């Protein structure tokens, strides 16, 4: 009977979002900083390349 109550109270969910939620705070900050650096490079690098053509 107690197994049924536990299943109702906390359903088992799997996936990347649930894995991310269960990580420690420092690990989350580390992952977010790496993602921000990657996105920053992807956004800023083309802007720097095009800025050379505008300011010649």
CSV table of N, CA and C in Angstrom, one decimal:
chain,number,residue,atom,x,y,z
A,1,UNK,N,0.8,-1.2,0.0
A,1,UNK,CA,0.0,0.0,0.0
A,1,UNK,C,0.9,1.3,0.0
A,2,UNK,N,2.0,1.2,0.7
A,2,UNK,CA,2.8,2.4,0.8
A,2,UNK,C,3.5,2.6,-0.6
A,3,UNK,N,3.7,1.6,-1.4
A,3,UNK,CA,4.3,1.8,-2.7
A,3,UNK,C,3.4,2.6,-3.6
A,4,UNK,N,2.1,2.4,-3.5
A,4,UNK,CA,1.2,3.1,-4.3
A,4,UNK,C,1.2,4.6,-3.9
A,5,UNK,N,1.2,4.9,-2.6
A,5,UNK,CA,1.3,6.3,-2.2
A,5,UNK,C,2.6,7.0,-2.7
A,6,UNK,N,3.7,6.3,-2.7
A,6,UNK,CA,4.9,6.9,-3.1
A,6,UNK,C,4.9,7.2,-4.6
A,7,UNK,N,4.3,6.3,-5.4
A,7,UNK,CA,4.2,6.5,-6.8
A,7,UNK,C,3.3,7.7,-7.1
A,8,UNK,N,2.2,7.9,-6.4
A,8,UNK,CA,1.4,9.0,-6.6
A,8,UNK,C,2.0,10.3,-6.2
A,9,UNK,N,2.8,10.3,-5.2
A,9,UNK,CA,3.4,11.5,-4.7
A,9,UNK,C,4.5,12.0,-5.5
A,10,UNK,N,5.4,11.1,-6.0
A,10,UNK,CA,6.6,11.5,-6.7
A,10,UNK,C,6.7,10.7,-8.0
A,11,UNK,N,6.2,11.1,-9.1
A,11,UNK,CA,6.3,10.3,-10.3
A,11,UNK,C,7.8,10.4,-10.8
A,12,UNK,N,8.2,9.3,-11.4
A,12,UNK,CA,9.6,9.2,-11.9
A,12,UNK,C,9.6,9.8,-13.3
A,13,UNK,N,10.4,10.9,-13.4
A,13,UNK,CA,10.6,11.5,-14.7
A,13,UNK,C,12.0,11.5,-15.1
A,14,UNK,N,12.2,11.2,-16.4
A,14,UNK,CA,13.5,11.1,-16.9
A,14,UNK,C,13.7,12.2,-18.0
A,15,UNK,N,14.9,12.5,-18.3
A,15,UNK,CA,15.2,13.5,-19.4
A,15,UNK,C,16.2,14.4,-19.0
A,16,UNK,N,16.6,15.2,-20.0
A,16,UNK,CA,17.7,16.2,-19.8
A,16,UNK,C,17.4,17.3,-18.8
A,17,UNK,N,16.1,17.8,-18.9
A,17,UNK,CA,15.7,18.8,-18.0
A,17,UNK,C,15.7,18.4,-16.5
A,18,UNK,N,15.2,17.2,-16.3
A,18,UNK,CA,15.2,16.6,-14.9
A,18,UNK,C,16.6,16.3,-14.5
A,19,UNK,N,17.5,15.9,-15.4
A,19,UNK,CA,18.9,15.7,-15.0
A,19,UNK,C,19.6,17.0,-14.6
A,20,UNK,N,19.2,18.1,-15.3
A,20,UNK,CA,19.8,19.4,-15.1
A,20,UNK,C,19.3,19.9,-13.7
A,21,UNK,N,18.0,19.7,-13.4
A,21,UNK,CA,17.4,20.1,-12.1
A,21,UNK,C,18.1,19.4,-10.9
A,22,UNK,N,18.6,18.2,-11.1
A,22,UNK,CA,19.1,17.5,-10.0
A,22,UNK,C,20.6,17.8,-9.7
A,23,UNK,N,21.2,18.6,-10.6
A,23,UNK,CA,22.6,18.9,-10.4
A,23,UNK,C,22.8,19.9,-9.3
A,24,UNK,N,24.1,20.0,-8.9
A,24,UNK,CA,24.4,21.0,-7.8
A,24,UNK,C,24.4,22.4,-8.4
A,25,UNK,N,24.4,23.4,-7.6
A,25,UNK,CA,24.3,24.8,-8.0
A,25,UNK,C,25.6,25.2,-8.8
A,26,UNK,N,26.8,24.8,-8.2
A,26,UNK,CA,28.1,25.1,-8.9
A,26,UNK,C,28.1,24.5,-10.3
A,27,UNK,N,27.7,23.3,-10.4
A,27,UNK,CA,27.7,22.6,-11.7
A,27,UNK,C,26.8,23.3,-12.7
A,28,UNK,N,25.6,23.8,-12.2
A,28,UNK,CA,24.7,24.5,-13.1
A,28,UNK,C,25.4,25.8,-13.6
A,29,UNK,N,26.0,26.6,-12.7
A,29,UNK,CA,26.7,27.8,-13.0
A,29,UNK,C,27.8,27.5,-14.0
A,30,UNK,N,28.5,26.5,-13.8
A,30,UNK,CA,29.6,26.1,-14.8
A,30,UNK,C,29.1,25.8,-16.2
A,31,UNK,N,28.0,25.1,-16.2
A,31,UNK,CA,27.4,24.8,-17.5
A,31,UNK,C,26.9,26.0,-18.2
A,32,UNK,N,26.2,26.9,-17.4
A,32,UNK,CA,25.7,28.1,-18.0
A,32,UNK,C,26.8,29.1,-18.5
A,33,UNK,N,27.9,29.1,-17.8
A,33,UNK,CA,29.0,30.0,-18.2
A,33,UNK,C,29.6,29.5,-19.5
A,34,UNK,N,29.7,28.2,-19.6
A,34,UNK,CA,30.3,27.6,-20.9
A,34,UNK,C,29.3,27.9,-22.0
A,35,UNK,N,28.0,27.7,-21.8
A,35,UNK,CA,27.0,28.0,-22.9
A,35,UNK,C,27.0,29.4,-23.3
A,36,UNK,N,27.2,30.4,-22.3
A,36,UNK,CA,27.2,31.8,-22.6
A,36,UNK,C,28.4,32.1,-23.4
A,37,UNK,N,29.6,31.5,-23.1
A,37,UNK,CA,30.8,31.7,-23.9
A,37,UNK,C,30.6,31.3,-25.3
A,38,UNK,N,30.0,30.1,-25.5
A,38,UNK,CA,29.8,29.5,-26.8
A,38,UNK,C,28.9,30.4,-27.6
A,39,UNK,N,27.8,30.8,-27.0
A,39,UNK,CA,26.8,31.7,-27.7
A,39,UNK,C,27.4,33.0,-28.0
A,40,UNK,N,28.2,33.6,-27.1
A,40,UNK,CA,28.9,34.9,-27.3
A,40,UNK,C,29.8,34.8,-28.5
A,41,UNK,N,30.6,33.7,-28.6
A,41,UNK,CA,31.5,33.6,-29.7
A,41,UNK,C,30.7,33.5,-31.0
A,42,UNK,N,29.7,32.7,-31.0
A,42,UNK,CA,28.9,32.5,-32.2
A,42,UNK,C,28.2,33.8,-32.7
A,43,UNK,N,27.9,34.7,-31.7
A,43,UNK,CA,27.2,36.0,-32.1
A,43,UNK,C,28.2,37.1,-32.4
A,44,UNK,N,29.2,37.2,-31.6
A,44,UNK,CA,30.2,38.3,-31.7
A,44,UNK,C,31.2,38.1,-32.9
A,45,UNK,N,31.6,36.9,-33.2
A,45,UNK,CA,32.6,36.7,-34.2
A,45,UNK,C,32.1,37.2,-35.6
A,46,UNK,N,30.9,36.8,-36.0
A,46,UNK,CA,30.4,37.4,-37.3
A,46,UNK,C,30.3,38.9,-37.3
A,47,UNK,N,29.9,39.5,-36.1
A,47,UNK,CA,29.8,41.0,-36.0
A,47,UNK,C,31.2,41.6,-36.2
A,48,UNK,N,32.2,41.0,-35.6
A,48,UNK,CA,33.5,41.6,-35.7
A,48,UNK,C,34.0,41.5,-37.1
A,49,UNK,N,33.7,40.4,-37.8
A,49,UNK,CA,34.1,40.2,-39.2
A,49,UNK,C,33.4,41.3,-40.1
A,50,UNK,N,32.1,41.5,-39.9
A,50,UNK,CA,31.4,42.5,-40.7
A,50,UNK,C,31.8,43.9,-40.3
A,51,UNK,N,32.2,44.2,-39.1
A,51,UNK,CA,32.6,45.5,-38.7
A,51,UNK,C,33.8,46.0,-39.4
A,52,UNK,N,34.7,45.1,-39.8
A,52,UNK,CA,35.9,45.5,-40.6
A,52,UNK,C,35.5,46.1,-41.9
A,53,UNK,N,34.4,45.6,-42.5
A,53,UNK,CA,34.0,46.1,-43.9
A,53,UNK,C,33.3,47.4,-43.7
A,54,UNK,N,32.7,47.7,-42.6
A,54,UNK,CA,32.0,49.0,-42.4
A,54,UNK,C,32.9,50.1,-42.1
A,55,UNK,N,34.0,49.8,-41.4
A,55,UNK,CA,34.8,50.9,-40.9
A,55,UNK,C,36.1,51.1,-41.6
A,56,UNK,N,36.2,50.6,-42.9
A,56,UNK,CA,37.4,50.8,-43.7
A,56,UNK,C,37.5,52.2,-44.1
